[in-house]
Amino acid sequence: MLGPVLDQLDQLEREGLSTLGAAADAAALESWRIAYLGSNGKAKGVMDAFKALPKDQKAAVGKRANEVKAALEAAFEARKGTLGSAPVTASGPVLDVTEPGLTQPLGRRHIISRVRAELCEVFGKMGFEVADGPELEDDEHNFVKLNIPDSHPAREPIDNFYIDEPDGKGRPRMLRSQTSTVQVRVMEQALREGWGPPIKVVAPGRVYRPDTVDATHSFMFHQIEGLCIERRVTLIDLKTTLLRFAREYFGKDAQVRLRPSFFPFTEPSAEMDMMIRLNPDQPPRWVELGGCGMVDPAVLSAVGIDPEQWSGYAFGFGIERIVMGKYGVPDIRWLYENDLRFLSQL
Ligand code: DAH
C-alpha cells in the first residue's frame, strides 16, 4: 500500500519544481512558497497524511517525504537567489534567451594616460614625434649636459632620489627629476644614428622628486618635454607653438602668458602660465604649467651640435597640472588614489 503515497510525493516534487521554475517575479515566488512550503501548504498536507499512516509504513514514507521537502526548500532558495536569470525546472536550469544579459562595468585608461596620449596627438599634428628615455638616469643626462654644474643647488641630495649604485663610470645615478633628460638623449641618438638635427620631439614620462605630498605636490608626477632644433628657430616659433597647443587642447579662448624666468639649459627662459580653473568652486586664475625657452648654446655644444649652425627651443610641462586645469581637479592626490567614484567622472 506504499505505492500510491510515494507516487503522490513524486508528483508533489515534480509539480513543485516546475511551477517554481515558472515563478517569474518576487510576488509569484512568494505565492509559490505559501502554496508549497507555507503552514497550510502542500508539503504540510503530505506530512499530515503521513502521521495518519500505520507505524510500519512510516519509516519509508517519512524518508521520502523529508527528501521532497528538502528538495523543494533548496530549489526555492536557489530560485530566490537567481530570480531574474534562468528558470529552474525538474531537469535543471533552462536558458531564457529573452533575458537581458548582466552588464559588466567597462574598464578604461586612467585619465593621466589618456591626457598624455592626447597631448602627443596635439603635438603630433604640429610635427613633433614622440620620444622616450629611461626613468633611472645618470647625473650626466639629468644635470651635466643640461648645463647644471656640480655646485648647483638643484643637485642637492635632499631634492633628488639618488641611487646607491653608481653607473659604470662611477657617476651618480638617480630617478630622473625632469624629462629634460630626454632632450639630451634624443640629440645624442640623432647624431649617433645620423638622422638629425633637425629634431622635433615631445617626450612624456614620469619624474621623481622627494617633495612632501599635498594637494599640489607628489614625489612622482608626469611631464611632457618638447624639443625643436632647426637651422633658425626663434622665440616667436616657441610662442606660436605654445599658443597653438593651448588653443588646440583647451579651446580657442585659451589664455596663455609667458613670464621671464631662469633655467640653466635655456636662454632666454620663461615660465608659461594658463588661465585655468583648478577648483570648480573658484574663478579661473593664472596657473604655471611649466618652463620653456631657447636651448642654451652650451647644451647644444655639450652633445656636439654646433650652436652657430643650429638653434632650438624647448619646453616642459606638468601633465597633472594640465589634467587638473582641464577637468577642474583641486587635489593632485585624487589622481593617484584610484578611487572609481572619482575616476569614473573624468
Ligand atoms: N625641466 C624643467 C623643470 O622640471 C622644466 C623646463 C623648463 C623644461 C624649461 C624645458 C625648458 O624644456 O626649456 O622644472
Short mmCIF file of C-alpha atoms in Angstrom, two decimals, residues 109-345:
data_model
loop_
_atom_site.label_atom_id
_atom_site.label_comp_id
_atom_site.label_asym_id
_atom_site.label_seq_id
_atom_site.Cartn_x
_atom_site.Cartn_y
_atom_site.Cartn_z
CA ARG A 109 42.54 54.02 -19.36
CA HIS A 110 43.50 56.24 -16.45
CA ILE A 111 42.96 59.94 -17.03
CA ILE A 112 46.71 60.67 -16.92
CA SER A 113 47.35 58.09 -19.64
CA ARG A 114 44.52 59.49 -21.74
CA VAL A 115 45.70 63.10 -21.45
CA ARG A 116 49.28 62.02 -22.14
CA ALA A 117 48.13 60.35 -25.37
CA GLU A 118 46.02 63.38 -26.33
CA LEU A 119 48.97 65.73 -25.77
CA CYS A 120 51.16 63.58 -28.00
CA GLU A 121 48.46 63.71 -30.63
CA VAL A 122 48.10 67.50 -30.48
CA PHE A 123 51.87 67.99 -30.74
CA GLY A 124 51.97 65.25 -33.36
CA LYS A 125 49.75 67.39 -35.60
CA MET A 126 52.35 70.15 -35.23
CA GLY A 127 55.09 67.83 -36.46
CA PHE A 128 56.51 66.54 -33.18
CA GLU A 129 57.45 62.87 -32.92
CA VAL A 130 57.23 61.02 -29.62
CA ALA A 131 60.49 60.14 -27.85
CA ASP A 132 61.23 58.17 -24.72
CA GLY A 133 64.02 57.89 -22.16
CA PRO A 134 64.84 55.91 -19.01
CA GLU A 135 63.44 56.81 -15.60
CA LEU A 136 66.63 55.55 -13.95
CA GLU A 137 69.14 58.13 -15.17
CA ASP A 138 72.73 59.22 -14.61
CA ASP A 139 73.63 62.70 -13.45
CA GLU A 140 75.21 63.41 -16.81
CA HIS A 141 71.83 63.43 -18.55
CA ASN A 142 69.86 64.82 -15.64
CA PHE A 143 72.35 67.64 -14.90
CA VAL A 144 75.76 67.88 -16.54
CA LYS A 145 74.76 68.05 -20.20
CA LEU A 146 71.84 70.30 -19.30
CA ASN A 147 74.36 72.89 -18.16
CA ILE A 148 73.66 72.29 -14.46
CA PRO A 149 77.13 72.42 -12.84
CA ASP A 150 78.32 70.26 -9.96
CA SER A 151 77.83 73.07 -7.47
CA HIS A 152 74.22 73.80 -8.49
CA PRO A 153 71.68 73.63 -5.65
CA ALA A 154 69.28 71.59 -7.84
CA ARG A 155 71.66 68.65 -7.32
CA GLU A 156 71.24 68.57 -3.54
CA PRO A 157 70.51 65.05 -2.27
CA ILE A 158 67.53 66.42 -0.39
CA ASP A 159 65.89 67.38 -3.72
CA ASN A 160 66.66 64.19 -5.65
CA PHE A 161 66.28 60.43 -5.40
CA TYR A 162 69.86 59.24 -5.81
CA ILE A 163 70.51 55.52 -6.21
CA ASP A 164 73.21 53.91 -4.07
CA GLU A 165 74.73 52.12 -7.06
CA PRO A 166 76.74 54.44 -9.33
CA ASP A 167 76.93 53.81 -13.09
CA GLY A 168 79.91 52.10 -14.79
CA LYS A 169 81.90 55.33 -14.84
CA GLY A 170 81.43 55.94 -11.13
CA ARG A 171 78.93 58.77 -11.74
CA PRO A 172 75.88 59.07 -9.51
CA ARG A 173 72.62 57.57 -10.71
CA MET A 174 69.16 58.77 -9.83
CA LEU A 175 65.49 58.64 -10.66
CA ARG A 176 65.22 61.45 -13.20
CA SER A 177 63.89 64.67 -11.73
CA GLN A 178 62.83 66.09 -15.10
CA THR A 179 62.08 64.87 -18.63
CA SER A 180 64.66 67.35 -19.95
CA THR A 181 66.99 64.32 -19.78
CA VAL A 182 65.29 63.08 -22.94
CA GLN A 183 66.36 66.24 -24.81
CA VAL A 184 69.97 65.20 -24.29
CA ARG A 185 69.31 61.54 -25.11
CA VAL A 186 67.48 62.37 -28.34
CA MET A 187 70.17 64.78 -29.53
CA GLU A 188 72.86 62.18 -28.81
CA GLN A 189 70.85 59.48 -30.57
CA ALA A 190 70.16 61.67 -33.61
CA LEU A 191 73.87 62.38 -34.03
CA ARG A 192 74.82 58.76 -33.41
CA GLU A 193 72.30 57.42 -35.93
CA GLY A 194 72.79 60.30 -38.32
CA TRP A 195 69.15 61.35 -38.74
CA GLY A 196 69.31 64.78 -37.14
CA PRO A 197 69.35 67.64 -36.41
CA PRO A 198 66.77 68.92 -37.36
CA ILE A 199 64.93 67.36 -34.40
CA LYS A 200 61.33 67.83 -33.31
CA VAL A 201 60.14 65.63 -30.46
CA VAL A 202 57.93 65.52 -27.41
CA ALA A 203 58.77 63.16 -24.55
CA PRO A 204 56.12 62.37 -21.95
CA GLY A 205 57.02 60.42 -18.83
CA ARG A 206 57.36 60.09 -15.10
CA VAL A 207 59.69 62.18 -12.97
CA TYR A 208 60.59 61.88 -9.28
CA ARG A 209 61.31 64.43 -6.57
CA PRO A 210 61.25 63.91 -2.81
CA ASP A 211 58.54 66.51 -2.23
CA THR A 212 56.14 66.25 0.67
CA VAL A 213 52.80 65.11 -0.68
CA ASP A 214 49.98 67.65 -0.52
CA ALA A 215 47.19 68.94 -2.76
CA THR A 216 49.65 70.20 -5.39
CA HIS A 217 52.79 68.07 -4.84
CA SER A 218 53.72 64.44 -5.22
CA PHE A 219 57.03 62.54 -5.09
CA MET A 220 56.26 61.21 -8.58
CA PHE A 221 54.47 63.04 -11.35
CA HIS A 222 54.44 63.31 -15.13
CA GLN A 223 55.92 65.84 -17.50
CA ILE A 224 55.85 66.30 -21.23
CA GLU A 225 59.02 67.71 -22.70
CA GLY A 226 59.32 69.35 -26.12
CA LEU A 227 62.45 69.96 -28.15
CA CYS A 228 62.80 71.55 -31.57
CA ILE A 229 66.22 72.01 -33.17
CA GLU A 230 66.29 73.77 -36.52
CA ARG A 231 68.61 75.88 -38.64
CA ARG A 232 66.91 79.03 -37.47
CA VAL A 233 64.17 78.94 -34.85
CA THR A 234 63.32 81.88 -32.64
CA LEU A 235 61.29 82.79 -29.59
CA ILE A 236 58.42 83.57 -31.98
CA ASP A 237 58.33 79.91 -33.06
CA LEU A 238 58.25 78.84 -29.42
CA LYS A 239 55.43 81.23 -28.53
CA THR A 240 53.45 80.26 -31.62
CA THR A 241 53.83 76.57 -30.81
CA LEU A 242 52.72 77.02 -27.21
CA LEU A 243 49.77 79.18 -28.12
CA ARG A 244 48.66 76.75 -30.82
CA PHE A 245 48.93 73.90 -28.36
CA ALA A 246 46.89 75.77 -25.73
CA ARG A 247 44.12 76.66 -28.18
CA GLU A 248 44.04 73.19 -29.67
CA TYR A 249 43.86 71.47 -26.31
CA PHE A 250 41.96 73.91 -24.08
CA GLY A 251 39.80 75.65 -26.70
CA LYS A 252 40.13 78.74 -28.86
CA ASP A 253 39.67 81.14 -25.92
CA ALA A 254 42.63 79.71 -24.01
CA GLN A 255 44.70 82.44 -22.37
CA VAL A 256 48.45 81.98 -22.13
CA ARG A 257 51.23 84.18 -20.79
CA LEU A 258 55.00 83.81 -20.64
CA ARG A 259 56.88 85.20 -17.64
CA PRO A 260 60.67 85.74 -17.78
CA SER A 261 62.42 83.09 -15.69
CA PHE A 262 65.66 81.16 -15.44
CA PHE A 263 66.66 77.62 -16.32
CA PRO A 264 70.29 76.56 -16.78
CA PHE A 265 69.52 74.86 -20.10
CA THR A 266 67.63 77.68 -21.82
CA GLU A 267 68.48 81.29 -22.58
CA PRO A 268 66.27 83.25 -22.53
CA SER A 269 63.93 81.25 -20.28
CA ALA A 270 60.29 81.72 -19.39
CA GLU A 271 57.54 80.16 -17.38
CA MET A 272 54.25 79.52 -19.12
CA ASP A 273 51.03 80.25 -17.26
CA MET A 274 47.49 79.50 -18.38
CA MET A 275 44.25 80.94 -17.12
CA ILE A 276 42.60 77.83 -15.75
CA ARG A 277 40.24 76.69 -13.08
CA LEU A 278 41.78 74.10 -10.78
CA ASN A 279 38.90 74.27 -8.34
CA PRO A 280 35.36 74.20 -9.73
CA ASP A 281 34.23 76.43 -6.85
CA GLN A 282 36.68 79.20 -7.67
CA PRO A 283 37.16 81.56 -10.64
CA PRO A 284 39.93 80.73 -13.16
CA ARG A 285 43.38 82.07 -12.29
CA TRP A 286 46.89 82.08 -13.75
CA VAL A 287 48.44 78.66 -13.14
CA GLU A 288 52.03 77.77 -14.03
CA LEU A 289 52.14 74.81 -16.43
CA GLY A 290 55.92 74.63 -16.80
CA GLY A 291 59.04 76.16 -18.22
CA CYS A 292 60.36 76.90 -21.68
CA GLY A 293 62.99 78.83 -23.55
CA MET A 294 65.60 78.87 -26.29
CA VAL A 295 68.03 75.98 -25.93
CA ASP A 296 71.25 77.32 -24.36
CA PRO A 297 74.18 77.07 -26.82
CA ALA A 298 76.14 75.28 -24.07
CA VAL A 299 73.59 72.41 -24.19
CA LEU A 300 74.00 72.06 -27.96
CA SER A 301 77.79 72.14 -27.64
CA ALA A 302 77.73 69.54 -24.84
CA VAL A 303 76.29 66.92 -27.21
CA GLY A 304 78.28 68.06 -30.24
CA ILE A 305 75.76 70.18 -32.16
CA ASP A 306 77.27 73.40 -33.50
CA PRO A 307 75.32 76.32 -31.99
CA GLU A 308 76.49 78.54 -34.86
CA GLN A 309 74.63 76.27 -37.28
CA TRP A 310 71.62 75.24 -35.22
CA SER A 311 69.23 76.81 -32.76
CA GLY A 312 66.41 75.36 -30.73
CA TYR A 313 63.56 75.87 -28.34
CA ALA A 314 62.38 73.59 -25.56
CA PHE A 315 59.54 73.33 -23.09
CA GLY A 316 58.47 71.07 -20.25
CA PHE A 317 55.01 70.95 -18.67
CA GLY A 318 53.45 69.06 -15.81
CA ILE A 319 50.83 66.64 -17.14
CA GLU A 320 48.97 66.54 -13.80
CA ARG A 321 48.58 70.34 -13.95
CA ILE A 322 47.08 70.01 -17.41
CA VAL A 323 44.67 67.30 -16.23
CA MET A 324 43.72 69.36 -13.17
CA GLY A 325 43.20 72.50 -15.23
CA LYS A 326 41.21 70.79 -17.93
CA TYR A 327 38.92 68.86 -15.59
CA GLY A 328 38.85 71.13 -12.52
CA VAL A 329 40.57 68.71 -10.15
CA PRO A 330 41.64 70.58 -6.99
CA ASP A 331 43.82 67.86 -5.42
CA ILE A 332 46.64 66.01 -7.20
CA ARG A 333 46.32 63.05 -4.79
CA TRP A 334 42.97 62.15 -6.32
CA LEU A 335 44.85 61.26 -9.49
CA TYR A 336 46.77 58.50 -7.71
CA GLU A 337 44.25 57.03 -5.30
CA ASN A 338 42.38 55.03 -7.94
CA ASP A 339 39.00 55.71 -6.35
CA LEU A 340 36.50 54.74 -9.04
CA ARG A 341 33.94 57.22 -7.70
CA PHE A 342 36.39 59.95 -8.78
CA LEU A 343 37.94 58.35 -11.87
CA SER A 344 34.59 57.44 -13.42
CA GLN A 345 33.68 61.15 -13.59
#
